[in-house]
Tab-separated table of C-alpha atoms in Angstrom:
chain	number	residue	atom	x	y	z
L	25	UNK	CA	-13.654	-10.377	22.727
L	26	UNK	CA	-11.167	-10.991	25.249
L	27	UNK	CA	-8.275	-9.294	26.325
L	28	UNK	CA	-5.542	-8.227	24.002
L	29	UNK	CA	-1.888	-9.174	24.693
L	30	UNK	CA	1.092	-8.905	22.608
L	31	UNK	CA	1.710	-12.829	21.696
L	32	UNK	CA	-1.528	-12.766	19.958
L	33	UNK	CA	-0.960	-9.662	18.164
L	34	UNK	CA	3.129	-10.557	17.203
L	35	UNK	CA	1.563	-14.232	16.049
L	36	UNK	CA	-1.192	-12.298	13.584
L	37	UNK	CA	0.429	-9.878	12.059
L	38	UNK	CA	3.756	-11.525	12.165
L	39	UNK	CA	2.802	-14.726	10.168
L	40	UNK	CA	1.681	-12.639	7.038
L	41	UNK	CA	5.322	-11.198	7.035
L	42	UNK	CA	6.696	-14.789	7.308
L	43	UNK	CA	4.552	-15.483	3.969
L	44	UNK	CA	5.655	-12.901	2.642
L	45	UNK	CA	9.141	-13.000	3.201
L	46	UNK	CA	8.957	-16.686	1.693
L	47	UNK	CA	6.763	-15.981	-1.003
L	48	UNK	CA	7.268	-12.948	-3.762
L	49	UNK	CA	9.902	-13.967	-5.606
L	50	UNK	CA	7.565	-16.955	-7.189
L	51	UNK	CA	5.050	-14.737	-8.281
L	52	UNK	CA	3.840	-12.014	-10.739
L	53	UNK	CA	-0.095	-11.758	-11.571
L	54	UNK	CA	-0.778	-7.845	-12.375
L	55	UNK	CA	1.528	-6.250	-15.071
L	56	UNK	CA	4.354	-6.570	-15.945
L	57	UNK	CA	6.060	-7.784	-11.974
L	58	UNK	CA	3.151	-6.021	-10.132
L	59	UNK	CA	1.570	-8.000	-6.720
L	60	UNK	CA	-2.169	-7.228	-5.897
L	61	UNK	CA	-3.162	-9.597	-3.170
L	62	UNK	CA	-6.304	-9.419	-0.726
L	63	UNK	CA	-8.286	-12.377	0.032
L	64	UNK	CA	-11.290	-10.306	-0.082
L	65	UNK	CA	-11.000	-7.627	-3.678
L	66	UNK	CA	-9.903	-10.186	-5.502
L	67	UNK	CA	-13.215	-12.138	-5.850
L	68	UNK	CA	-14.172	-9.111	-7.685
L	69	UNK	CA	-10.791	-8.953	-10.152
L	70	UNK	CA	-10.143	-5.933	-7.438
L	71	UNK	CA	-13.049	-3.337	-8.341
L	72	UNK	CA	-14.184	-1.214	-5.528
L	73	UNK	CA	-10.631	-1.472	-4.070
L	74	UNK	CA	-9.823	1.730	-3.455
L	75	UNK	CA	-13.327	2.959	-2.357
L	76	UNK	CA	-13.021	0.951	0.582
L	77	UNK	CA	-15.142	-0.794	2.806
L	78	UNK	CA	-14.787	-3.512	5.546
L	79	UNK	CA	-11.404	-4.531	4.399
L	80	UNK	CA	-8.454	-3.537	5.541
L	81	UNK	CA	-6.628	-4.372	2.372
L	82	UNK	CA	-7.924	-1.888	0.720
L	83	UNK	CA	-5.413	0.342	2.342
L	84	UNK	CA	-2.728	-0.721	-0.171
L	85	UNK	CA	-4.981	0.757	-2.948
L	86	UNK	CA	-5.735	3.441	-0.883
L	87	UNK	CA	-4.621	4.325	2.377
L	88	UNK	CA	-7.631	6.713	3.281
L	89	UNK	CA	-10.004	3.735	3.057
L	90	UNK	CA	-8.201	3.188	7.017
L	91	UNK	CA	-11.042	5.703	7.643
L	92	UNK	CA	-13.473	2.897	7.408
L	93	UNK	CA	-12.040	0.973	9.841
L	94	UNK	CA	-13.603	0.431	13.493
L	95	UNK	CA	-12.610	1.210	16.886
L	96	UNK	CA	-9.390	-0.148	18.916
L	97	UNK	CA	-6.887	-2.654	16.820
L	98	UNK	CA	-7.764	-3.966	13.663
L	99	UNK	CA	-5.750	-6.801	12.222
L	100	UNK	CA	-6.116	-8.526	8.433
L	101	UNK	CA	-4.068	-10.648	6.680
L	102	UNK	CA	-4.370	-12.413	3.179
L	103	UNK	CA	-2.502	-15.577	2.073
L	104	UNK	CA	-2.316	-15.964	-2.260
L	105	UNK	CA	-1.145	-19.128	-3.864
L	106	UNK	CA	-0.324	-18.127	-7.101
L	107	UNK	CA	-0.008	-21.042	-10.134
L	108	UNK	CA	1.422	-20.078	-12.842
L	109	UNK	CA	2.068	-21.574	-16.506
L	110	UNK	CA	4.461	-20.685	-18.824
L	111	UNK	CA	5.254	-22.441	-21.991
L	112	UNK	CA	7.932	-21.064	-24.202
L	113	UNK	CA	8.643	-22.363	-27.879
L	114	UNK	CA	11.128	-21.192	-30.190
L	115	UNK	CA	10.782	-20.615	-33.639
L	116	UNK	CA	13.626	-20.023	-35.065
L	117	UNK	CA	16.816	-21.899	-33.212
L	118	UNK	CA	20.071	-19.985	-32.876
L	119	UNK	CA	21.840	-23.040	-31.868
L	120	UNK	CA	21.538	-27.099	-30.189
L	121	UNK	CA	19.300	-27.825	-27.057
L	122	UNK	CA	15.659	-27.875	-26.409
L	123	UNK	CA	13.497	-25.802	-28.531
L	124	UNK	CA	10.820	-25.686	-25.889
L	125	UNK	CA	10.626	-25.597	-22.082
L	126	UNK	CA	8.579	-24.027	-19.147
L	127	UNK	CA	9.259	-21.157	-17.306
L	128	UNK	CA	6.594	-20.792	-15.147
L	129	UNK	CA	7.464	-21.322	-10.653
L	130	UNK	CA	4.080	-21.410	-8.508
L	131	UNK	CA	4.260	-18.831	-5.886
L	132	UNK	CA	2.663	-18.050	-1.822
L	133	UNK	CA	2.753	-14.394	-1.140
L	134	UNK	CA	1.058	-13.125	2.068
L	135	UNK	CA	0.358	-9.048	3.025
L	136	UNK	CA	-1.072	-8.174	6.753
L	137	UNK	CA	-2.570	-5.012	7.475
L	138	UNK	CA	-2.951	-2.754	11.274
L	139	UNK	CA	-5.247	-0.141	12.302
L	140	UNK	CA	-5.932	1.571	15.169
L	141	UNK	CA	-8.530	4.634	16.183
L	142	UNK	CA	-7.013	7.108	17.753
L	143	UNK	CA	-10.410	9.480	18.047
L	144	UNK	CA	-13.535	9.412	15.840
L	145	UNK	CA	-11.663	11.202	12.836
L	146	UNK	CA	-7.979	10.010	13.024
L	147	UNK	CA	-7.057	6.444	11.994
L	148	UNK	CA	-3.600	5.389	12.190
L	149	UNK	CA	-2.939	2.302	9.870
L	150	UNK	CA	0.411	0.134	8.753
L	151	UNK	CA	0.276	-2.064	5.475
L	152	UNK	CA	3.248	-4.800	4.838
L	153	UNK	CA	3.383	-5.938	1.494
L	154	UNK	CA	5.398	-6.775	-1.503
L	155	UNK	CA	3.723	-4.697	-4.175
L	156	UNK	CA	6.452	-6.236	-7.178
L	157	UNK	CA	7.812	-9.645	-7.220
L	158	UNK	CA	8.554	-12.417	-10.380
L	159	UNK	CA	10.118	-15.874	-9.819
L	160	UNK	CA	10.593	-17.743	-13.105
L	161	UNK	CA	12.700	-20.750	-13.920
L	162	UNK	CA	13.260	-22.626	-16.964
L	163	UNK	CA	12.788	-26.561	-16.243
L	164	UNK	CA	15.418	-27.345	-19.016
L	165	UNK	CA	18.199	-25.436	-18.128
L	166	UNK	CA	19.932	-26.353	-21.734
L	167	UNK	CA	16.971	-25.020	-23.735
L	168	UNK	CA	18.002	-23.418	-26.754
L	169	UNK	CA	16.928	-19.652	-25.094
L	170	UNK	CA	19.630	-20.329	-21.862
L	171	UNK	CA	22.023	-17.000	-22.826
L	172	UNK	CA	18.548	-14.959	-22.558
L	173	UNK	CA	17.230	-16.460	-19.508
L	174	UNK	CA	17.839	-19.566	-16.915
L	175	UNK	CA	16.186	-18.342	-12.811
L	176	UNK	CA	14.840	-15.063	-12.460
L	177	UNK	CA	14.113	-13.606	-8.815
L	178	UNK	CA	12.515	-10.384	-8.123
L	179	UNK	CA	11.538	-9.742	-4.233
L	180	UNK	CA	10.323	-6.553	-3.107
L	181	UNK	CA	9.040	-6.157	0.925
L	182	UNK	CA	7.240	-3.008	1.510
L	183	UNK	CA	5.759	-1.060	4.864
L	184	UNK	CA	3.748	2.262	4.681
L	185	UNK	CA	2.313	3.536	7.757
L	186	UNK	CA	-0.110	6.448	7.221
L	187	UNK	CA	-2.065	8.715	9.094
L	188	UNK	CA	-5.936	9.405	8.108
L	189	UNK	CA	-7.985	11.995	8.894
L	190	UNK	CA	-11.613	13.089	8.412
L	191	UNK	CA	-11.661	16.622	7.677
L	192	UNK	CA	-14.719	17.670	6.075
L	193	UNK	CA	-18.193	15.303	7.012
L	194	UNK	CA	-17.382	11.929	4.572
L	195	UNK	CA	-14.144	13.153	3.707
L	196	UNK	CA	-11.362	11.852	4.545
L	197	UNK	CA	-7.535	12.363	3.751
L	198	UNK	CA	-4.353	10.419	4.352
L	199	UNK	CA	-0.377	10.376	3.539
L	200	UNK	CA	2.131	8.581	4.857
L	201	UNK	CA	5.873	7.218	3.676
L	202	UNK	CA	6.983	4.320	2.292
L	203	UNK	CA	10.245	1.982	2.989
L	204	UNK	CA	10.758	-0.097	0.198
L	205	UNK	CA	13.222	-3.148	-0.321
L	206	UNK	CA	13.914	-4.302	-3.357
L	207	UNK	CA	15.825	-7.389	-4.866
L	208	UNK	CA	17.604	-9.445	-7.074
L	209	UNK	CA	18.528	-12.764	-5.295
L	210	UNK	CA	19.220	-14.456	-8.791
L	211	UNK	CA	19.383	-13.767	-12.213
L	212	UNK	CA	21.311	-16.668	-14.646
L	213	UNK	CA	21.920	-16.439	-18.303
L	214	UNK	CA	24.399	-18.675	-19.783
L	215	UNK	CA	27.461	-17.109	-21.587
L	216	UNK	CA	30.329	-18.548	-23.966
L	217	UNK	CA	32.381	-18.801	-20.589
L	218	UNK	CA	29.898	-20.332	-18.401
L	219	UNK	CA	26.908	-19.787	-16.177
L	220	UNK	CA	26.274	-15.974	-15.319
L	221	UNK	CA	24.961	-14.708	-12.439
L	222	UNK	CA	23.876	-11.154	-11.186
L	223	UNK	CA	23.007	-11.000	-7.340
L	224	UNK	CA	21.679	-6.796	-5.951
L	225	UNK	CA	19.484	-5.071	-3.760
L	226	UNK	CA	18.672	-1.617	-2.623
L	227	UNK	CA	16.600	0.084	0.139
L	228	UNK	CA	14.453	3.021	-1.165
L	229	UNK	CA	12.072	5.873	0.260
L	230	UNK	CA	8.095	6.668	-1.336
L	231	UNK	CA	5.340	8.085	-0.228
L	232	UNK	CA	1.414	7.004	-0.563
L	233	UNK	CA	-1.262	9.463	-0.267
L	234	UNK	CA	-4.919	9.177	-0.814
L	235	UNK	CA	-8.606	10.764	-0.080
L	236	UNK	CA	-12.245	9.144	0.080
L	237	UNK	CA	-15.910	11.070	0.143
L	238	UNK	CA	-18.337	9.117	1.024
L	239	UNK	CA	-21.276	11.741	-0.121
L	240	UNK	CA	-24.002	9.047	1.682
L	241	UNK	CA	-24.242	5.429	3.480
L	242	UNK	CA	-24.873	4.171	0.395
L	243	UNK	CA	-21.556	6.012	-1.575
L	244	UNK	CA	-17.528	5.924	-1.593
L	245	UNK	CA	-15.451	6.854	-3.574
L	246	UNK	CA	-11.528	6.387	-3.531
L	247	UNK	CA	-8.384	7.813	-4.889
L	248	UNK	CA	-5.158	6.477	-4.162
L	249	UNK	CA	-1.631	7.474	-5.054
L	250	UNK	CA	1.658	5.247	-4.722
L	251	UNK	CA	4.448	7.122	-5.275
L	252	UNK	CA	7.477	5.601	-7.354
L	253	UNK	CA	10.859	4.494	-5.487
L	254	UNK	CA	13.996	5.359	-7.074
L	255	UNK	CA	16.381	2.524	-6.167
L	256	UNK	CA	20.269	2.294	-6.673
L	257	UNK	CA	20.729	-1.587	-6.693
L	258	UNK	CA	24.349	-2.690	-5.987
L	259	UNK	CA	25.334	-5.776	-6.201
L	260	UNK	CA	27.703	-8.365	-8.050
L	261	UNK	CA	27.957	-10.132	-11.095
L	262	UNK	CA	29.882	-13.552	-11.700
L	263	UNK	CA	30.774	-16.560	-14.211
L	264	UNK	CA	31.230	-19.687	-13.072
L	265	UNK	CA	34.353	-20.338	-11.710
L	266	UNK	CA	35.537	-17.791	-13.368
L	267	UNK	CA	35.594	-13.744	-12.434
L	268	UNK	CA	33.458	-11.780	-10.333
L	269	UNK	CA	32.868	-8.111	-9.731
L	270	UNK	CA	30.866	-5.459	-8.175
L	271	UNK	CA	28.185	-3.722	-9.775
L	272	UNK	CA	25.127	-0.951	-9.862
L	273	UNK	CA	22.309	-0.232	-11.354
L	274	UNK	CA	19.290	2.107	-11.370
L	275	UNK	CA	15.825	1.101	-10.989
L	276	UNK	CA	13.095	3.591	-10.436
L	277	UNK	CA	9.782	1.343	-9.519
L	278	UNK	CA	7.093	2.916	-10.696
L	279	UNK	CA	4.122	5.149	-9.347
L	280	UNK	CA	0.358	3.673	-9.149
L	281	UNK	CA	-2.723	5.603	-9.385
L	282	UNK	CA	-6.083	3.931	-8.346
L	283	UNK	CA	-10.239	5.326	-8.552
L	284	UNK	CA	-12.896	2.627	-7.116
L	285	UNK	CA	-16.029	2.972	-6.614
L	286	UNK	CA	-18.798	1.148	-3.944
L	287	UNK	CA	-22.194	1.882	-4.024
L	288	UNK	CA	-25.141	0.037	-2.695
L	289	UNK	CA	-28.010	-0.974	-4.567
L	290	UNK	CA	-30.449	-2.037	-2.126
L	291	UNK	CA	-29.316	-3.029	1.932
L	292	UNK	CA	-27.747	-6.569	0.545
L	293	UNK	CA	-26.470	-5.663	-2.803
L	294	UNK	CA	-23.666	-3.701	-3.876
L	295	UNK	CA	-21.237	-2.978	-7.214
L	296	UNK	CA	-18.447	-1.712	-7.666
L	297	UNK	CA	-15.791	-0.463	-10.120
L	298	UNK	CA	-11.710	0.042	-10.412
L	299	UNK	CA	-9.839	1.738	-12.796
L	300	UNK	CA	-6.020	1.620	-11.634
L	301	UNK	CA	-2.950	3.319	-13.925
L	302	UNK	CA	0.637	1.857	-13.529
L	303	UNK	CA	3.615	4.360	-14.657
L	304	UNK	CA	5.765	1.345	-16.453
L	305	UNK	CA	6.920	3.013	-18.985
L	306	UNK	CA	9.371	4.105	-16.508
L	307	UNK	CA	11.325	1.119	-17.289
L	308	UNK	CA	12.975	1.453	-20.241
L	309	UNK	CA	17.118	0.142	-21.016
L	310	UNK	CA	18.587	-0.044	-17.595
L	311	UNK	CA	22.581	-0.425	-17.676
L	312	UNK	CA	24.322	-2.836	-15.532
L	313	UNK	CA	27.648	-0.780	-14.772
L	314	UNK	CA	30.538	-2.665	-13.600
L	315	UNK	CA	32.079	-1.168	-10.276
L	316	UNK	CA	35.154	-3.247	-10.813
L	317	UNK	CA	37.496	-5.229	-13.448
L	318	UNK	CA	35.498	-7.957	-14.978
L	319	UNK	CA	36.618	-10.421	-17.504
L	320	UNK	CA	39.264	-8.185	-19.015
L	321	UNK	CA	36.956	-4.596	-19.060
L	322	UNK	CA	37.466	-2.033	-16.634
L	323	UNK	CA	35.339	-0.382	-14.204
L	324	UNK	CA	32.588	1.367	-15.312
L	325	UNK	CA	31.964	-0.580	-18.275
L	326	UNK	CA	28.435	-1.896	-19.060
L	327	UNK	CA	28.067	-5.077	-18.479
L	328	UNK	CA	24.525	-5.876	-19.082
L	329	UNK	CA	21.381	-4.209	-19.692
L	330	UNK	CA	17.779	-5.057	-18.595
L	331	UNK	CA	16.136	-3.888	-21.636
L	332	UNK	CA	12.523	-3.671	-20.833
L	333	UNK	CA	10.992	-0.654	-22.997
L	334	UNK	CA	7.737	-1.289	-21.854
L	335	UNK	CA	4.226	1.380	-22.128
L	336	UNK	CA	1.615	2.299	-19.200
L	337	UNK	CA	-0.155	-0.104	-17.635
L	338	UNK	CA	-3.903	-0.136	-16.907
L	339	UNK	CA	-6.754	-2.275	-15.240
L	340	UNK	CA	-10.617	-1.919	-15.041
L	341	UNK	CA	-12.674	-4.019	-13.247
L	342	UNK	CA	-16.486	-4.261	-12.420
L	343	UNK	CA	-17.660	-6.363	-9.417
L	344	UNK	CA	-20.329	-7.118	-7.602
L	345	UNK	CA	-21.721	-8.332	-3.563
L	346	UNK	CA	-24.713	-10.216	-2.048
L	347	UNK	CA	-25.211	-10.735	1.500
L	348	UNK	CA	-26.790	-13.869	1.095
L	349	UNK	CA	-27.319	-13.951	4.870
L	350	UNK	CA	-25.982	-12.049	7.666
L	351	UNK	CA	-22.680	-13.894	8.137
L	352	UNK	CA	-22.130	-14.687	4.296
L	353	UNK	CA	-21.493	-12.676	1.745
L	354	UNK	CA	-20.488	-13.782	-1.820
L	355	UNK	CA	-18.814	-12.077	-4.749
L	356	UNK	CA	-17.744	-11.985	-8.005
L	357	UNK	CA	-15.667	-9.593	-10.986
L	358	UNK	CA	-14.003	-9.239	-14.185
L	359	UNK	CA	-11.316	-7.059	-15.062
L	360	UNK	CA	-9.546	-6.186	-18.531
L	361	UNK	CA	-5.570	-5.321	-17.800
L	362	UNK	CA	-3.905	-3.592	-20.828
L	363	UNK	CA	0.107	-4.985	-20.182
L	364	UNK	CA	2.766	-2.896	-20.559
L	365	UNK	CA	4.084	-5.183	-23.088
L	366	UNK	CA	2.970	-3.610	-26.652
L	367	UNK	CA	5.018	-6.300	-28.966
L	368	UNK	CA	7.212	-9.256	-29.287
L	369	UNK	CA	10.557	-6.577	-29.020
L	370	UNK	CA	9.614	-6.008	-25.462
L	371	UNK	CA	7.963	-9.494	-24.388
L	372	UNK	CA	10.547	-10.797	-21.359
L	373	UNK	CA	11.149	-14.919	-21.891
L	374	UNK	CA	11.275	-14.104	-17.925
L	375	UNK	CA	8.019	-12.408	-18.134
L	376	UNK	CA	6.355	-12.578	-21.289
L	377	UNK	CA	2.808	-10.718	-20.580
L	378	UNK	CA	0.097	-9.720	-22.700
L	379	UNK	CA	-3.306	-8.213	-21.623
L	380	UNK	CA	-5.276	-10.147	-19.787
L	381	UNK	CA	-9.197	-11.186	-18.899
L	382	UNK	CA	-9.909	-11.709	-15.103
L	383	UNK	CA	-12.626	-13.830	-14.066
L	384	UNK	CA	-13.282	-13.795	-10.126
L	385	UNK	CA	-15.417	-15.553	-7.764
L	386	UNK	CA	-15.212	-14.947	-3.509
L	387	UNK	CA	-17.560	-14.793	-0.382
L	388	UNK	CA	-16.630	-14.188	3.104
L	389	UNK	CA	-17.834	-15.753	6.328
L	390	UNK	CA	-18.353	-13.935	9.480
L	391	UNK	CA	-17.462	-16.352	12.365
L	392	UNK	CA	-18.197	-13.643	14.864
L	393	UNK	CA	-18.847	-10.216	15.589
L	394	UNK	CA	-14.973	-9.652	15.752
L	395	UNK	CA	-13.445	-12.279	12.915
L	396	UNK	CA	-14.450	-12.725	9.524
L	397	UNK	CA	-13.037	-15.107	6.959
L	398	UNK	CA	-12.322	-14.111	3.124
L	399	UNK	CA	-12.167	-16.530	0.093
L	400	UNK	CA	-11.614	-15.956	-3.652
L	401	UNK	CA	-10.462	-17.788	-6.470
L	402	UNK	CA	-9.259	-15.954	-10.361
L	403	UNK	CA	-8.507	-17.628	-13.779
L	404	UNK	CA	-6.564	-15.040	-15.908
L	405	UNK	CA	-6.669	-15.362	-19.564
L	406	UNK	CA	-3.637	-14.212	-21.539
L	407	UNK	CA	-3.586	-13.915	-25.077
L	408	UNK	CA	-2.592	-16.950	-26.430
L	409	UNK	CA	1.100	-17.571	-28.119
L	410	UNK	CA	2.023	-13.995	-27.825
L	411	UNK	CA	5.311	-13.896	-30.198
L	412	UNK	CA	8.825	-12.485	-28.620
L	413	UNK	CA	12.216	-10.960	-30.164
L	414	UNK	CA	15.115	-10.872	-27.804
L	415	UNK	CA	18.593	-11.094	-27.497
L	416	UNK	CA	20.803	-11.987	-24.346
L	417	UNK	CA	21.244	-8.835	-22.070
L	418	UNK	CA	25.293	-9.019	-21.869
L	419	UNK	CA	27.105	-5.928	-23.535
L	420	UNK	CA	30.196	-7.877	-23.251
L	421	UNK	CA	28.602	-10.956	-25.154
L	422	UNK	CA	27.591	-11.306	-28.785
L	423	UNK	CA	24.244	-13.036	-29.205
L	424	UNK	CA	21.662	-13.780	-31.742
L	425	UNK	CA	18.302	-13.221	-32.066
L	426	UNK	CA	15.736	-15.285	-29.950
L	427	UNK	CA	12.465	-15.940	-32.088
L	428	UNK	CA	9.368	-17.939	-30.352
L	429	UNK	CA	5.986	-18.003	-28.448
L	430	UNK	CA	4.789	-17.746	-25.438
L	431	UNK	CA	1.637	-19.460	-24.011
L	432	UNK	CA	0.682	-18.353	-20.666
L	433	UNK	CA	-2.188	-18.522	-18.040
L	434	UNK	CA	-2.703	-18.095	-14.288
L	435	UNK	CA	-4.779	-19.464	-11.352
L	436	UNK	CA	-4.880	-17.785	-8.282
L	437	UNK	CA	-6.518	-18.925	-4.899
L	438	UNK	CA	-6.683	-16.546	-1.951
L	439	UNK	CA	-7.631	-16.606	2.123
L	440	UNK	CA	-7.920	-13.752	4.284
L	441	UNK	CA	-8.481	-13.429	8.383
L	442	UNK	CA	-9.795	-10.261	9.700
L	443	UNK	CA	-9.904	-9.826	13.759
L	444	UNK	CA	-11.154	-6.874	15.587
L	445	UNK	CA	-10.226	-6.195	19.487
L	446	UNK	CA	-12.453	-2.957	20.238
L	447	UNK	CA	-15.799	-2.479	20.347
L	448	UNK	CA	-16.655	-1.487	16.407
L	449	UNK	CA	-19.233	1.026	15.330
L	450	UNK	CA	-22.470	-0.430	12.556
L	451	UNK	CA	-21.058	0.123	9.374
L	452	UNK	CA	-22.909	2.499	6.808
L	453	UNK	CA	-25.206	-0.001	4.572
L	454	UNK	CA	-22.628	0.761	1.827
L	455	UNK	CA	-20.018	-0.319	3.738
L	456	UNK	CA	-21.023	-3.748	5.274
C-alpha cells in the first residue's frame, strides 16, 4: 500500500474542503436548507446511514459508525453536483415586471472524512462538512416578486472530531464537539430606495453524540444525535448608494436525530432502513436588529425579519445492496421527506419546499484492497405547483402580498473515493 507521507494525505482530504468551500451556497436538497451528501448512502435515498458500514460518511449521521472503520488512516471523500429547478409564477401581480422567472442555481458541494485506530476499541475520527447551505437566484432580476427575493446565499462549513469507543462486545459509543460556521454572503430584495443587501456570519459551538450494537455479523443498528448551534450572526445591511449599518441577528440551527438500520440477508445481499427527525420548527420570525442609524431609525430598531415559521422535519428511507461480484456492488432506495413547509404562508420564494419522493440508484467499485470508488445518482419529486403567500421581509418597508406557484424538482449526481493506509481487518458479512 505504500508508504504514507503528508502531501498525499494534505492533497486527499484537503481537496474535499476546497469543494466544499466553493460549493454550499448553490445548494439545498434535504429540508428546508439541510445538506446530506455521501457518494455512497445516497444510492439508497440515505437508509442504513446511520447503522454504518464500510463508509466513512456515515459518520456525519452517526459518529459511532467510526467503530466500523479499519486499522491505521482511513480517508473518504464525496463530491455532489446538485441541479436544481425552480420555476416561480405569480398569480396575482402587485405591480409591473415579469410575472414569472427561475430561481433555481446548480450547486458542487464536497465533505471528506478521517479515521484512525488507536487500539482495537478506540477509533478517533474527523468529519468536514457543510450540513446547511441554499444558493438561489432569480434570472430576471425585475420580476414582479424582486422586494421578496433577488440572490440568496446560505454557507455553513462544519468539523466534528469525535472519539469512539467499544464498551460492551458490539457496542459502541461516541461524542465529540462541533465548530460550526455559518453565513450569509448575500441576501438582495429590492426596496422603494433601491437594491438591499444584508451581508453576516457567526462562529458557533455543538456537540454530536451517537451509539451502535451490532447484536451479530449480520446486524447494526445506529443512533445518532447532532446537536443544534445557537449562532449570533452580525453583520451589515445596505441600500444602494444609499445608507448602511451594522446589524445582528439570532439563528439557532437546528438539532438532527437519526435510527438506520443494516442487516444482511444472505452473504451478498443486504437492506436497510433510515428514519431521520430534523428540529425546524426552531426557526420561526427571526428579527434583523439594527446595531446602528439606518435610513432615519435608530439603533436597535428592526429592520427585517426572516419569517420562516416552519414544522419538524422528517425522512424515511428503505434501501437495498448486491454484491454482484467481489469488487462491485450496486444499490438502490427511496425515501419519503415530510418538509417543514406545512402551507403557502411559510413556502420561501428563496426556498419554496414541499415533501418530497426520492428515487436512488448507486454501486461502488473496489479498485483495490485499499481504494474503492462510490457512484449514485437521485431524482427528487416535489409536489408540483405548491402555492406561496409572502410579503417582503423589511419592517421599515410597506409591501403587498406576493401570490403564486412554485414548480420544483432536483437531480443529484454523486462520486466518492475511499483510501485505506493500514492493514484492515475482514469486515463482518453485514458490514462488507
Amino acid at each position: 500500500m505504500g508508504k504514507l507521507t503528508n502531501a498525499r494525505l494534505c492533497t486527499q482530504f484537503g481537496a474535499a474542503g476546497l469543494a466544499l468551500l466553493l460549493g454550499p451556497s448553490g445548494a439545498a436538497w434535504a429540508g428546508g436548507f439541510g445538506i446530506e451528501a455521501s457518494a455512497y448512502y445516497q444510492g439508497m435515498s440515505y437508509a442504513g446511514a446511520a447503522a454504518g458500514g464500510p463508509s466513512l460518511t456515515s459518520i456525519a449521521w452517526n459518529p459511532a459508525t467510526a467503530s466500523f472503520a479499519g486499522a491505521g488512516i482511513n480517508i473518504e471523500s464525496s463530491y455532489t453536483l446538485v441541479l436544481l429547478d425552480i420555476d416561480l409564477k405569480v398569480t396575482d401581480p402587485p405591480g409591473p415586471g415579469p410575472t414569472e422567472t427561475q430561481m433555481g442555481r446548480n450547486g458542487l458541494v464536497g465533505v471528506s472524512f478521517a479515521t484512525y485506530r488507536i487500539d482495537s476499541k478506540t477509533v478517533l475520527a474527523l468529519g468536514l462538512t457543510a450540513p446547511f447551505g441554499l444558493g438561489t437566484k432569480a434570472d430576471k432580476q425585475d420580476w414582479v416578486g424582486n422586494y421578496v427575493g433577488g440572490t440568496t446565499s446560505v454557507l455553513n462549513l462544519n468539523a466534528a472530531p469525535s472519539l469512539t469507543y467499544e464498551f460492551a462486545p458490539g457496542w459502541n459509543i461516541s461524542v465529540g464537539p462541533q465548530i460550526d460556521y455559518f453565513s450569509l454572503p448575500r441576501q438582495t430584495a429590492m426596496t422603494p430606495l433601491g437594491n438591499g443587501t444584508l451581508r453576516a456570519d457567526d462562529f458557533g459551538i455543538g456537540a454530536v453524540a451517537g451509539v451502535t450494537f451490532a447484536p451479530s455479523d449480520a446486524t447494526s443498528i445506529g443512533l445518532g444525535f447532532r446537536s443544534a448551534i445557537d449562532h449570533q450572526l452580525k453583520g451589515h445591511i445596505s441600500v444602494d448608494n444609499v445608507d448602511e449599518a451594522p446589524i445582528e441577528a439570532p439563528l439557532i440551527l437546528p438539532e438532527m436525530l437519526s435510527l438506520g438500520l443494516r442487516q444482511a440477508l444472505t452473504p451478498r445481499t443486504r437492506i436497510l432502513a433510515e428514519a431521520e427527525w430534523v428540529n425546524w420548527s426552531r426557526l420561526n420570525v427571526i428579527p434583523i436588529e439594527l446595531k446602528g442609524p439606518f435610513l432615519g431609525a435608530p439603533a436597535g430598531t428592526v429592520a427585517a425579519n426572516l419569517d420562516f415559521r416552519w414544522r419538524d422535519g422528517y425522512l424515511f428511507a428503505l434501501g437495498g445492496e448486491y454484491d454482484y461480484s467481489p469488487d462491485i456492488t450496486l444499490r438502490t432506495g427511496i425515501g419519503y421527506e415530510i418538509s417543514p413547509v406545512d402551507g403557502a404562508k411559510t413556502r420561501l420564494v428563496q426556498d419554496p419546499d414541499s415533501d418530497r419522493l426520492w428515487a436512488s440508484i448507486g454501486a461502488s467499485y473496489k479498485e483495490s484492497a485499499s481504494t474503492r470508488w462510490d457512484f449514485s445518482y437521485s431524482h427528487l419529486f416535489f409536489e408540483g405547483d405548491k402555492p406561496f403567500d409572502r410579503t417582503g421581509s423589511s419592517a421599515m418597508f410597506a409591501t403587498p402580498r406576493l401570490l403564486g406557484t412554485a414548480d420544483v424538482s432536483q437531480d443529484i449526481l454523486s462520486i466518492g473515493y475511499k483510501t485505506t493506509w493500514g492493514d484492515a481487518p475482514a469486515p463482518a458479512s453485514a458490514l462488507k
